[in-house]
């Protein structure tokens, strides 16, 4: 199973909105999903924008978004979303953005595990966001330990 993890907003700025959102998209056939993304880039984006790594909905035309949402319905995938009201973050965690992000990803993965058929192999795809007070290595190690431990318990 492939799990693509992305976020919207940020935890440090009130300018980015009231909520911080983490979305996990799962699919079993990454080949079909990758073809889908390549087709959108090659058919709908201007030549100089085709090499971008990530399509940002806020910077994408309504025409392309309509095409995306029409075509994505044909794919076999699931979405899981964790929404955090930033005003509810306790003051002692205001400077622990990496820990909050890790916690939200863990919660999302728990939902995936609960509602998806189990796979022997799981591949996580995350963007390279900056996580205040948490290294990428610590983030990856924590997730591995948590889910390997749970795997051994079941």
C-alpha atoms as a printed R data frame, in Angstrom:
    type eleno elety resid chain resno       x      y       z
1   ATOM     1    CA   UNK     A     1   0.000  0.000   0.000
2   ATOM     2    CA   UNK     A     2   1.170  3.519  -0.737
3   ATOM     3    CA   UNK     A     3   0.383  6.337   1.658
4   ATOM     4    CA   UNK     A     4   0.916  9.907   0.491
5   ATOM     5    CA   UNK     A     5   0.999 12.437   3.333
6   ATOM     6    CA   UNK     A     6   0.641 16.172   2.860
7   ATOM     7    CA   UNK     A     7  -0.393 19.136   4.952
8   ATOM     8    CA   UNK     A     8  -2.139 22.421   4.454
9   ATOM     9    CA   UNK     A     9  -1.315 25.488   6.492
10  ATOM    10    CA   UNK     A    10   1.401 25.771   9.071
11  ATOM    11    CA   UNK     A    11   1.576 25.575  12.814
12  ATOM    12    CA   UNK     A    12   3.574 28.705  13.466
13  ATOM    13    CA   UNK     A    13   1.631 31.461  11.761
14  ATOM    14    CA   UNK     A    14  -1.826 32.853  12.357
15  ATOM    15    CA   UNK     A    15  -1.715 34.230   8.796
16  ATOM    16    CA   UNK     A    16  -2.048 30.703   7.389
17  ATOM    17    CA   UNK     A    17  -5.536 30.275   8.782
18  ATOM    18    CA   UNK     A    18  -7.320 28.852  11.774
19  ATOM    19    CA   UNK     A    19  -6.622 25.193  10.989
20  ATOM    20    CA   UNK     A    20  -3.678 22.927  10.264
21  ATOM    21    CA   UNK     A    21  -4.660 19.932   8.141
22  ATOM    22    CA   UNK     A    22  -2.854 16.661   7.450
23  ATOM    23    CA   UNK     A    23  -4.211 14.451   4.662
24  ATOM    24    CA   UNK     A    24  -3.256 10.836   4.000
25  ATOM    25    CA   UNK     A    25  -4.147  9.426   0.589
26  ATOM    26    CA   UNK     A    26  -3.840  5.668   0.174
27  ATOM    27    CA   UNK     A    27  -3.818  3.488  -2.905
28  ATOM    28    CA   UNK     A    28  -2.713  0.010  -3.766
29  ATOM    29    CA   UNK     A    29  -1.461  0.647  -7.294
30  ATOM    30    CA   UNK     A    30   1.087  3.448  -7.421
31  ATOM    31    CA   UNK     A    31   1.630  2.905 -11.147
32  ATOM    32    CA   UNK     A    32  -1.934  3.988 -11.998
33  ATOM    33    CA   UNK     A    33  -1.738  6.906  -9.564
34  ATOM    34    CA   UNK     A    34   1.599  8.094 -10.999
35  ATOM    35    CA   UNK     A    35   0.255  7.853 -14.572
36  ATOM    36    CA   UNK     A    36  -2.737  9.939 -13.488
37  ATOM    37    CA   UNK     A    37  -0.490 12.694 -12.064
38  ATOM    38    CA   UNK     A    38   1.821 12.634 -15.109
39  ATOM    39    CA   UNK     A    39  -1.157 12.981 -17.459
40  ATOM    40    CA   UNK     A    40  -2.438 16.019 -15.626
41  ATOM    41    CA   UNK     A    41   1.003 17.612 -15.742
42  ATOM    42    CA   UNK     A    42   1.592 16.827 -19.410
43  ATOM    43    CA   UNK     A    43  -1.900 17.591 -20.701
44  ATOM    44    CA   UNK     A    44  -3.083 20.453 -18.523
45  ATOM    45    CA   UNK     A    45  -0.040 22.391 -17.329
46  ATOM    46    CA   UNK     A    46   1.944 24.903 -19.327
47  ATOM    47    CA   UNK     A    47   5.349 23.577 -20.471
48  ATOM    48    CA   UNK     A    48   7.345 25.589 -17.952
49  ATOM    49    CA   UNK     A    49   5.268 24.227 -15.006
50  ATOM    50    CA   UNK     A    50   5.425 20.520 -15.853
51  ATOM    51    CA   UNK     A    51   8.549 19.852 -13.788
52  ATOM    52    CA   UNK     A    52   7.066 21.004 -10.495
53  ATOM    53    CA   UNK     A    53   7.042 18.404  -7.713
54  ATOM    54    CA   UNK     A    54   3.660 19.246  -6.217
55  ATOM    55    CA   UNK     A    55   0.438 20.715  -7.555
56  ATOM    56    CA   UNK     A    56  -0.814 23.373  -5.161
57  ATOM    57    CA   UNK     A    57  -4.607 23.739  -5.321
58  ATOM    58    CA   UNK     A    58  -4.383 27.386  -4.259
59  ATOM    59    CA   UNK     A    59  -2.135 28.134  -7.263
60  ATOM    60    CA   UNK     A    60  -4.003 25.974  -9.806
61  ATOM    61    CA   UNK     A    61  -6.699 27.190 -12.168
62  ATOM    62    CA   UNK     A    62 -10.337 26.213 -11.674
63  ATOM    63    CA   UNK     A    63 -10.277 24.487 -15.074
64  ATOM    64    CA   UNK     A    64  -7.430 22.165 -14.014
65  ATOM    65    CA   UNK     A    65  -9.011 21.536 -10.603
66  ATOM    66    CA   UNK     A    66 -12.312 20.592 -12.268
67  ATOM    67    CA   UNK     A    67 -10.454 18.175 -14.543
68  ATOM    68    CA   UNK     A    68  -8.548 16.735 -11.582
69  ATOM    69    CA   UNK     A    69 -11.649 16.161  -9.445
70  ATOM    70    CA   UNK     A    70 -13.559 14.638 -12.363
71  ATOM    71    CA   UNK     A    71 -10.772 12.192 -13.255
72  ATOM    72    CA   UNK     A    72  -9.642 11.334  -9.727
73  ATOM    73    CA   UNK     A    73 -13.041  9.730  -9.088
74  ATOM    74    CA   UNK     A    74 -12.010  6.922 -11.437
75  ATOM    75    CA   UNK     A    75  -9.097  5.907  -9.185
76  ATOM    76    CA   UNK     A    76  -9.233  3.408  -6.342
77  ATOM    77    CA   UNK     A    77  -7.978  5.393  -3.371
78  ATOM    78    CA   UNK     A    78  -8.992  6.572   0.092
79  ATOM    79    CA   UNK     A    79  -8.476  9.872   1.884
80  ATOM    80    CA   UNK     A    80  -7.989 10.359   5.602
81  ATOM    81    CA   UNK     A    81  -7.872 13.828   7.091
82  ATOM    82    CA   UNK     A    82  -6.798 15.148  10.489
83  ATOM    83    CA   UNK     A    83  -7.857 18.741  11.193
84  ATOM    84    CA   UNK     A    84  -6.379 20.727  14.059
85  ATOM    85    CA   UNK     A    85  -7.902 23.973  15.298
86  ATOM    86    CA   UNK     A    86  -4.704 25.884  16.039
87  ATOM    87    CA   UNK     A    87  -6.363 27.894  18.811
88  ATOM    88    CA   UNK     A    88  -6.743 24.625  20.776
89  ATOM    89    CA   UNK     A    89  -2.997 23.927  20.929
90  ATOM    90    CA   UNK     A    90  -1.875 24.149  24.579
91  ATOM    91    CA   UNK     A    91   0.658 26.927  25.103
92  ATOM    92    CA   UNK     A    92   3.347 24.441  26.209
93  ATOM    93    CA   UNK     A    93   3.240 22.924  22.672
94  ATOM    94    CA   UNK     A    94   3.250 26.200  20.686
95  ATOM    95    CA   UNK     A    95   6.975 25.775  19.924
96  ATOM    96    CA   UNK     A    96   6.806 22.016  19.338
97  ATOM    97    CA   UNK     A    97   5.602 22.039  15.734
98  ATOM    98    CA   UNK     A    98   7.463 18.871  14.798
99  ATOM    99    CA   UNK     A    99   5.922 16.940  17.689
100 ATOM   100    CA   UNK     A   100   2.415 18.144  16.768
101 ATOM   101    CA   UNK     A   101   2.954 17.177  13.120
102 ATOM   102    CA   UNK     A   102   4.274 13.748  14.140
103 ATOM   103    CA   UNK     A   103   1.269 13.210  16.413
104 ATOM   104    CA   UNK     A   104  -1.156 14.133  13.612
105 ATOM   105    CA   UNK     A   105   0.586 11.780  11.156
106 ATOM   106    CA   UNK     A   106   0.471  8.978  13.760
107 ATOM   107    CA   UNK     A   107  -3.277  9.544  14.258
108 ATOM   108    CA   UNK     A   108  -3.808  9.500  10.505
109 ATOM   109    CA   UNK     A   109  -1.869  6.249  10.170
110 ATOM   110    CA   UNK     A   110  -3.970  4.723  12.958
111 ATOM   111    CA   UNK     A   111  -7.106  5.535  10.924
112 ATOM   112    CA   UNK     A   112  -5.552  4.052   7.801
113 ATOM   113    CA   UNK     A   113  -4.694  0.893   9.722
114 ATOM   114    CA   UNK     A   114  -8.215  0.669  11.140
115 ATOM   115    CA   UNK     A   115 -10.122  1.188   7.879
116 ATOM   116    CA   UNK     A   116  -7.848 -0.264   5.204
117 ATOM   117    CA   UNK     A   117  -7.083 -3.887   4.478
118 ATOM   118    CA   UNK     A   118  -3.656 -4.699   5.847
119 ATOM   119    CA   UNK     A   119  -0.737 -4.841   3.465
120 ATOM   120    CA   UNK     A   120   2.568 -6.557   4.025
121 ATOM   121    CA   UNK     A   121   4.383 -3.608   2.495
122 ATOM   122    CA   UNK     A   122   3.584  0.015   3.236
123 ATOM   123    CA   UNK     A   123   5.370  2.886   1.532
124 ATOM   124    CA   UNK     A   124   5.110  6.389   2.986
125 ATOM   125    CA   UNK     A   125   5.576  9.439   0.778
126 ATOM   126    CA   UNK     A   126   6.011 12.720   2.634
127 ATOM   127    CA   UNK     A   127   7.059 16.131   1.444
128 ATOM   128    CA   UNK     A   128  10.206 17.587   2.950
129 ATOM   129    CA   UNK     A   129   8.615 20.031   5.369
130 ATOM   130    CA   UNK     A   130  10.641 21.663   8.099
131 ATOM   131    CA   UNK     A   131   9.710 20.239  11.500
132 ATOM   132    CA   UNK     A   132  10.664 22.557  14.340
133 ATOM   133    CA   UNK     A   133  12.381 20.700  17.224
134 ATOM   134    CA   UNK     A   134  12.240 17.346  15.418
135 ATOM   135    CA   UNK     A   135  14.702 16.006  12.845
136 ATOM   136    CA   UNK     A   136  13.558 13.988   9.851
137 ATOM   137    CA   UNK     A   137  15.566 11.081  11.210
138 ATOM   138    CA   UNK     A   138  13.762 11.217  14.583
139 ATOM   139    CA   UNK     A   139  10.416 11.528  12.794
140 ATOM   140    CA   UNK     A   140  11.112  8.455  10.630
141 ATOM   141    CA   UNK     A   141  12.515  6.434  13.539
142 ATOM   142    CA   UNK     A   142   9.487  7.185  15.727
143 ATOM   143    CA   UNK     A   143   7.056  6.072  13.015
144 ATOM   144    CA   UNK     A   144   9.043  2.910  12.291
145 ATOM   145    CA   UNK     A   145   9.240  1.940  15.972
146 ATOM   146    CA   UNK     A   146   5.571  2.614  16.589
147 ATOM   147    CA   UNK     A   147   4.290  0.629  13.631
148 ATOM   148    CA   UNK     A   148   6.803 -2.204  13.826
149 ATOM   149    CA   UNK     A   149   5.970 -2.605  17.530
150 ATOM   150    CA   UNK     A   150   2.247 -2.657  16.781
151 ATOM   151    CA   UNK     A   151   2.813 -5.118  13.972
152 ATOM   152    CA   UNK     A   152   4.624 -7.459  16.382
153 ATOM   153    CA   UNK     A   153   1.787 -7.179  18.931
154 ATOM   154    CA   UNK     A   154  -0.903 -8.290  16.481
